Coordinates of C-alpha atoms in Angstrom, one line a residue:
M1 CA 120.5 134.4 43.5
E2 CA 122.8 134.5 40.5
D3 CA 126.5 134.7 40.3
A4 CA 128.1 137.9 39.0
G5 CA 130.5 135.5 37.2
A6 CA 128.2 135.5 34.2
N7 CA 129.8 138.6 32.9
P8 CA 130.3 139.2 29.2
G9 CA 133.2 141.5 30.0
V10 CA 135.2 138.6 31.2
L11 CA 134.6 136.7 28.0
R12 CA 135.5 139.8 25.9
H13 CA 138.7 140.2 27.8
F14 CA 139.8 136.8 26.4
G15 CA 138.6 137.5 22.9
L16 CA 135.2 135.9 23.1
N17 CA 132.6 138.2 21.7
G18 CA 128.9 137.8 20.9
A19 CA 127.6 136.5 24.2
K20 CA 123.8 136.5 24.4
V21 CA 121.7 137.0 27.5
F22 CA 118.9 134.6 28.5
H23 CA 116.8 134.2 31.6
N24 CA 117.6 137.8 32.6
T25 CA 121.0 137.1 34.2
G26 CA 122.3 134.2 32.2
L27 CA 124.7 134.1 29.2
Y28 CA 125.6 131.8 26.5
I29 CA 128.5 132.0 24.0
D30 CA 129.1 130.1 20.8
I31 CA 132.5 129.0 19.7
E32 CA 132.5 128.1 16.0
G33 CA 135.2 125.7 14.8
T34 CA 137.2 126.7 11.7
G35 CA 138.7 123.3 11.1
S36 CA 137.8 120.7 8.5
G37 CA 135.6 117.6 9.0
Q38 CA 132.0 116.8 10.0
K39 CA 130.2 119.7 11.6
R40 CA 128.7 118.6 14.9
S41 CA 127.4 120.7 17.7
I42 CA 127.4 120.3 21.5
A43 CA 126.2 122.4 24.4
V44 CA 127.8 122.7 27.8
R45 CA 125.9 123.8 30.9
G46 CA 127.6 125.5 33.9
D47 CA 125.0 126.6 36.5
I48 CA 125.9 129.7 38.4
D49 CA 123.4 130.5 41.1
A50 CA 124.0 130.7 44.9
L51 CA 121.9 129.8 48.0
P52 CA 120.5 131.9 50.9
I53 CA 123.0 130.3 53.4
H54 CA 125.5 132.1 55.6
E55 CA 128.9 130.7 54.9
T56 CA 131.0 129.8 58.0
R57 CA 134.3 128.8 56.2
D58 CA 136.6 131.6 57.2
D59 CA 139.6 129.4 56.0
L60 CA 138.6 129.8 52.3
S61 CA 140.1 132.6 50.3
Y62 CA 137.2 132.4 47.9
R63 CA 134.4 132.5 50.5
S64 CA 131.3 134.5 49.9
Q65 CA 131.7 138.3 50.2
V66 CA 127.9 138.7 50.5
S67 CA 126.5 138.0 54.0
G68 CA 123.8 135.4 54.0
V69 CA 124.6 134.1 50.4
M70 CA 127.0 131.4 49.4
H71 CA 127.8 128.9 46.7
A72 CA 126.8 125.9 48.9
C73 CA 126.3 123.6 45.9
G74 CA 129.5 124.2 44.0
H75 CA 128.0 126.3 41.2
D76 CA 131.0 128.7 41.4
V77 CA 133.1 125.6 40.5
H78 CA 130.7 124.7 37.7
G79 CA 130.8 128.2 36.3
S80 CA 134.6 128.2 36.4
I81 CA 134.8 124.9 34.5
A82 CA 132.3 126.2 31.9
L83 CA 134.5 129.4 31.5
G84 CA 137.7 127.3 31.2
T85 CA 136.0 125.1 28.5
A86 CA 134.9 128.2 26.6
L87 CA 138.4 129.6 26.6
A88 CA 140.0 126.3 25.6
F89 CA 137.7 125.9 22.6
H90 CA 138.3 129.4 21.6
R91 CA 142.0 128.7 21.4
L92 CA 141.4 125.3 19.7
R93 CA 138.9 126.5 17.1
D94 CA 141.2 125.7 14.3
N95 CA 141.2 122.0 15.4
F96 CA 137.5 121.2 15.1
A97 CA 134.5 121.8 12.9
G98 CA 131.1 122.5 14.2
K99 CA 129.9 124.5 17.2
V100 CA 130.3 124.5 21.0
R101 CA 127.8 126.5 23.0
I102 CA 128.6 127.3 26.6
F103 CA 125.7 128.2 28.9
F104 CA 126.3 130.1 32.1
Q105 CA 122.9 129.3 33.4
P106 CA 121.2 131.0 36.4
A107 CA 118.2 129.7 38.5
E108 CA 118.9 126.0 38.8
E109 CA 117.9 126.0 42.4
A110 CA 114.4 127.5 42.2
E111 CA 111.5 128.6 40.0
P112 CA 111.4 130.2 37.5
L113 CA 114.1 127.6 36.4
G114 CA 116.8 128.6 34.0
G115 CA 116.8 125.2 32.4
R116 CA 113.1 125.6 31.6
T117 CA 114.0 128.8 29.7
V118 CA 116.6 126.9 27.7
Q119 CA 113.9 124.5 26.6
E120 CA 111.1 127.0 26.0
E121 CA 113.3 129.4 24.0
K122 CA 114.6 126.5 22.0
L123 CA 118.2 127.3 22.7
L124 CA 119.2 123.7 22.0
D125 CA 117.6 123.5 18.6
G126 CA 120.0 122.1 16.1
F127 CA 122.4 120.7 18.7
D128 CA 123.5 117.1 18.7
R129 CA 124.4 116.6 22.4
A130 CA 124.6 118.4 25.8
V131 CA 127.0 118.0 28.7
G132 CA 126.4 118.8 32.3
F133 CA 128.3 118.1 35.5
H134 CA 128.1 118.4 39.3
V135 CA 130.5 118.4 42.1
S136 CA 130.2 115.5 44.6
P137 CA 131.6 115.6 48.2
E138 CA 130.8 111.9 48.3
I139 CA 133.5 111.1 45.8
P140 CA 137.2 111.6 46.5
A141 CA 138.8 114.5 44.6
G142 CA 140.3 113.3 41.3
M143 CA 137.6 110.7 40.6
F144 CA 134.6 110.8 38.2
G145 CA 131.4 109.0 37.8
A146 CA 128.5 108.6 35.3
R147 CA 125.8 106.1 34.6
E148 CA 123.2 105.6 32.0
G149 CA 119.5 106.2 32.5
A150 CA 117.8 108.4 35.0
V151 CA 120.3 109.8 37.5
T152 CA 118.2 112.4 39.2
K153 CA 114.5 112.7 40.1
A154 CA 111.7 114.8 38.7
A155 CA 110.8 117.6 41.1
D156 CA 107.3 118.9 41.2
G157 CA 105.8 121.3 43.8
F158 CA 102.4 121.6 45.3
R159 CA 100.5 124.3 47.3
L160 CA 97.6 123.0 49.4
T161 CA 95.0 125.2 50.9
I162 CA 92.7 123.6 53.4
T163 CA 89.6 125.5 54.4
G164 CA 87.6 124.8 57.5
K165 CA 85.3 127.0 59.7
M166 CA 86.3 129.2 62.6
A167 CA 84.9 128.6 66.1
H168 CA 85.8 129.1 69.7
G169 CA 88.6 126.8 70.9
A170 CA 86.3 125.6 73.7
A171 CA 83.6 124.6 71.2
P172 CA 85.4 122.7 68.4
H173 CA 82.1 121.0 67.3
K174 CA 80.8 124.3 66.0
G175 CA 83.7 124.7 63.6
V176 CA 85.8 122.7 61.2
D177 CA 89.4 122.4 62.3
A178 CA 91.8 123.1 59.4
I179 CA 94.8 122.2 61.5
A180 CA 93.3 118.8 62.3
I181 CA 92.7 118.2 58.6
A182 CA 96.3 119.3 57.8
A183 CA 97.7 116.9 60.4
A184 CA 95.6 114.0 58.9
F185 CA 96.9 114.8 55.4
V186 CA 100.6 114.9 56.5
N187 CA 100.2 111.5 58.1
A188 CA 98.2 110.0 55.3
V189 CA 100.3 111.2 52.3
Q190 CA 103.3 109.2 53.5
K191 CA 101.2 106.0 53.2
V192 CA 100.9 106.7 49.5
I193 CA 104.7 106.4 49.3
S194 CA 105.0 103.3 51.5
R195 CA 101.9 101.4 50.1
E196 CA 101.5 102.6 46.5
M197 CA 105.0 103.4 45.1
P198 CA 107.6 100.8 44.2
V199 CA 110.6 101.0 46.5
D200 CA 113.1 101.2 43.6
D201 CA 111.5 104.5 42.3
G202 CA 112.6 106.3 45.4
A203 CA 109.5 108.4 45.4
I204 CA 109.3 111.1 48.1
V205 CA 106.7 113.6 49.3
T206 CA 108.0 116.3 51.6
I207 CA 106.0 118.9 53.3
G208 CA 108.3 121.9 53.5
T209 CA 106.0 124.7 54.9
I210 CA 102.8 124.8 56.9
H211 CA 101.0 128.0 58.0
G212 CA 97.8 128.4 59.8
G213 CA 96.0 129.6 62.9
E214 CA 95.4 133.0 64.5
A215 CA 95.3 132.3 68.2
M216 CA 95.6 129.5 70.7
N217 CA 91.9 129.5 71.6
I218 CA 90.4 129.7 68.1
I219 CA 89.6 126.8 65.8
C220 CA 91.7 127.4 62.8
P221 CA 89.7 128.1 59.6
S222 CA 92.5 127.9 57.0
V223 CA 95.9 126.2 56.6
V224 CA 98.3 126.6 53.7
M225 CA 101.1 124.1 53.2
E226 CA 103.7 123.6 50.4
G227 CA 105.7 120.6 49.5
T228 CA 107.7 118.8 46.9
I229 CA 107.0 115.5 45.0
R230 CA 110.1 113.5 43.7
T231 CA 110.0 110.6 41.4
R232 CA 112.2 108.9 38.7
S233 CA 109.7 107.5 36.2
P234 CA 107.3 109.6 34.1
E235 CA 104.4 107.2 34.9
R236 CA 104.7 107.4 38.6
R237 CA 105.4 111.1 38.4
A238 CA 101.9 111.7 37.0
L239 CA 100.3 109.1 39.3
L240 CA 101.8 110.5 42.5
S241 CA 100.8 114.1 41.7
Q242 CA 97.3 112.8 41.1
R243 CA 97.2 110.8 44.4
V244 CA 98.4 113.8 46.4
R245 CA 95.5 115.9 45.1
E246 CA 93.0 113.1 45.6
L247 CA 94.2 112.4 49.1
A248 CA 94.1 116.1 50.0
E249 CA 90.5 116.5 48.7
G250 CA 89.4 113.2 50.3
V251 CA 90.9 113.9 53.8
A252 CA 89.4 117.4 53.8
A253 CA 85.9 116.1 52.8
M254 CA 86.1 113.3 55.4
H255 CA 86.6 116.0 58.1
R256 CA 83.9 118.3 56.7
G257 CA 86.4 120.8 55.1
Q258 CA 87.6 121.6 51.6
A259 CA 91.0 121.4 49.9
E260 CA 92.5 123.1 46.9
C261 CA 95.7 121.5 45.6
I262 CA 97.8 123.3 43.0
I263 CA 100.5 121.2 41.4
R264 CA 103.5 123.1 39.9
T265 CA 105.4 120.9 37.3
G266 CA 109.1 121.3 37.9
E267 CA 112.2 119.8 36.3
P268 CA 112.1 116.3 34.7
P269 CA 114.7 113.7 35.7
V270 CA 118.1 114.0 34.1
V271 CA 118.4 111.0 31.8
N272 CA 121.9 110.0 30.6
D273 CA 122.4 108.7 27.1
E274 CA 124.0 105.3 27.1
E275 CA 126.4 105.9 24.3
M276 CA 127.6 109.2 25.8
V277 CA 128.2 107.5 29.2
K278 CA 130.3 104.7 27.4
R279 CA 132.3 107.4 25.6
F280 CA 132.9 109.3 28.9
R281 CA 134.1 106.2 30.7
R282 CA 136.6 105.5 27.9
V283 CA 137.9 109.1 27.9
V284 CA 138.3 109.0 31.6
Q285 CA 140.3 105.8 31.4
E286 CA 142.5 107.0 28.6
S287 CA 143.2 110.5 29.9
V288 CA 143.0 110.2 33.7
G289 CA 143.4 106.4 34.3
P290 CA 141.2 103.4 35.0
N291 CA 141.3 104.1 38.8
A292 CA 139.7 107.5 38.3
L293 CA 136.2 106.0 37.6
T294 CA 133.8 105.3 40.4
D295 CA 130.3 103.8 40.7
R296 CA 129.9 105.1 44.2
K297 CA 127.4 107.8 43.2
K298 CA 125.0 105.9 41.0
Q299 CA 121.9 108.1 41.4
A300 CA 121.2 111.5 43.0
D301 CA 118.5 111.9 45.6
G302 CA 117.9 115.5 44.4
S303 CA 116.9 117.1 41.1
D304 CA 118.6 119.3 38.6
D305 CA 117.1 121.4 35.8
F306 CA 119.6 119.9 33.4
G307 CA 116.7 117.5 33.0
F308 CA 115.3 120.0 30.5
Y309 CA 118.5 119.7 28.5
S310 CA 118.4 115.9 28.5
A311 CA 114.7 116.1 27.4
C312 CA 115.8 118.0 24.3
V313 CA 118.9 116.3 23.2
P314 CA 121.0 113.2 24.1
S315 CA 123.0 114.2 27.2
I316 CA 125.4 113.3 29.9
Y317 CA 125.5 114.6 33.4
F318 CA 128.6 113.4 35.2
W319 CA 129.9 113.8 38.8
F320 CA 133.4 114.9 39.8
G321 CA 134.7 114.2 43.2
S322 CA 135.6 117.0 45.7
R323 CA 136.1 115.2 49.0
T324 CA 139.4 116.0 50.6
P325 CA 140.4 116.0 54.3
S326 CA 139.4 119.7 54.6
N327 CA 136.3 119.4 52.4
K328 CA 133.9 116.7 53.5
S329 CA 130.7 118.7 54.2
H330 CA 127.6 117.9 52.1
V331 CA 126.1 120.4 49.7
H332 CA 123.6 123.0 50.9
T333 CA 125.4 123.4 54.2
P334 CA 127.3 126.4 55.6
T335 CA 130.6 124.5 55.8
F336 CA 130.6 123.2 52.2
G337 CA 133.8 123.9 50.3
V338 CA 135.7 122.7 47.2
S339 CA 139.4 123.0 46.5
D340 CA 140.1 125.1 43.4
E341 CA 142.8 122.5 42.6
I342 CA 140.1 120.3 41.0
I343 CA 139.0 122.9 38.5
I344 CA 141.7 122.5 35.9
P345 CA 141.7 118.7 35.8
T346 CA 137.9 118.6 35.5
T347 CA 138.0 121.3 32.8
E348 CA 140.7 119.4 30.9
L349 CA 138.6 116.2 31.0
T350 CA 135.5 118.1 29.8
V351 CA 137.4 119.5 26.9
R352 CA 138.9 116.1 26.0
Y353 CA 135.5 114.5 26.1
I354 CA 133.9 117.1 23.9
L355 CA 136.8 117.0 21.4
D356 CA 136.4 113.2 21.2
F357 CA 132.8 113.7 20.3
L358 CA 133.5 116.4 17.7
H359 CA 136.2 114.4 16.0
S360 CA 134.2 111.1 15.9

């Protein structure tokens, strides 16, 4: 579900013309500097999609106007920061050379991923760097964090179809129980995590859906389940996908059934460039203050399709705090909220950071 905020009319209202559409509902706009100096180019991603959650925050003036849909992950804030950054560089275009490309990117939350489109359509070709950011209710408002290396996990999906044989519920020996096979797989797959994956990788296999059975007195002939595989390292990403498939096929065969496992490759981990992180920390200290930096959020448990950006060009993905006394709920919950007072300071920091790069 995409935000209507990706509207070229809003950009044109402020004198920004030439926005291009990508991924059906996304936009990107280029701001060309007219100043002198070395021409460098940098991209900024603001994700804009919403989630199928019914918002319960009646105290917010900016709460969702669409029942059952809300910005439960702060993407409305991200889009606002991206818009503010675009407007700032449009006004500052005489003060820099090079190019700033602002993405208002849809479909970060689910396939088909907007970040994958950015990579496949080569929308970062010729760019030197990319900048992404994400709100964090774990960090107090007014504070910022970033670290080098992998800061999110790769996210791959799988669909597992287990086939057995129907029989009367009173004569299970005449059939092959797909539900029993599914139960064995659910238990066994977690042992791959606890016994084959290093703890520091934080690998996770989650079964999100499971469907099967027709009636209480029939041996179930087929079960379909879907899940997600999360890892940080490329090596263990490939290994864990392989082991999920091997385990599914092995457990099914052991119980006289069959299994078909389809792995869908999702977003890679977001990997922060070391030099960009050092620059970010310096800019935060100089423009906001040394007490504005935090190491509290060193890694994210989730994933982000900004990983496709960092796979193309050196990138930084930083967190900005949103926790206040009235906004403490985690993302992806119906009570999540962010004060709009953090938008301008975060936009100013983003603009300062990019200018520092363009002028270096």
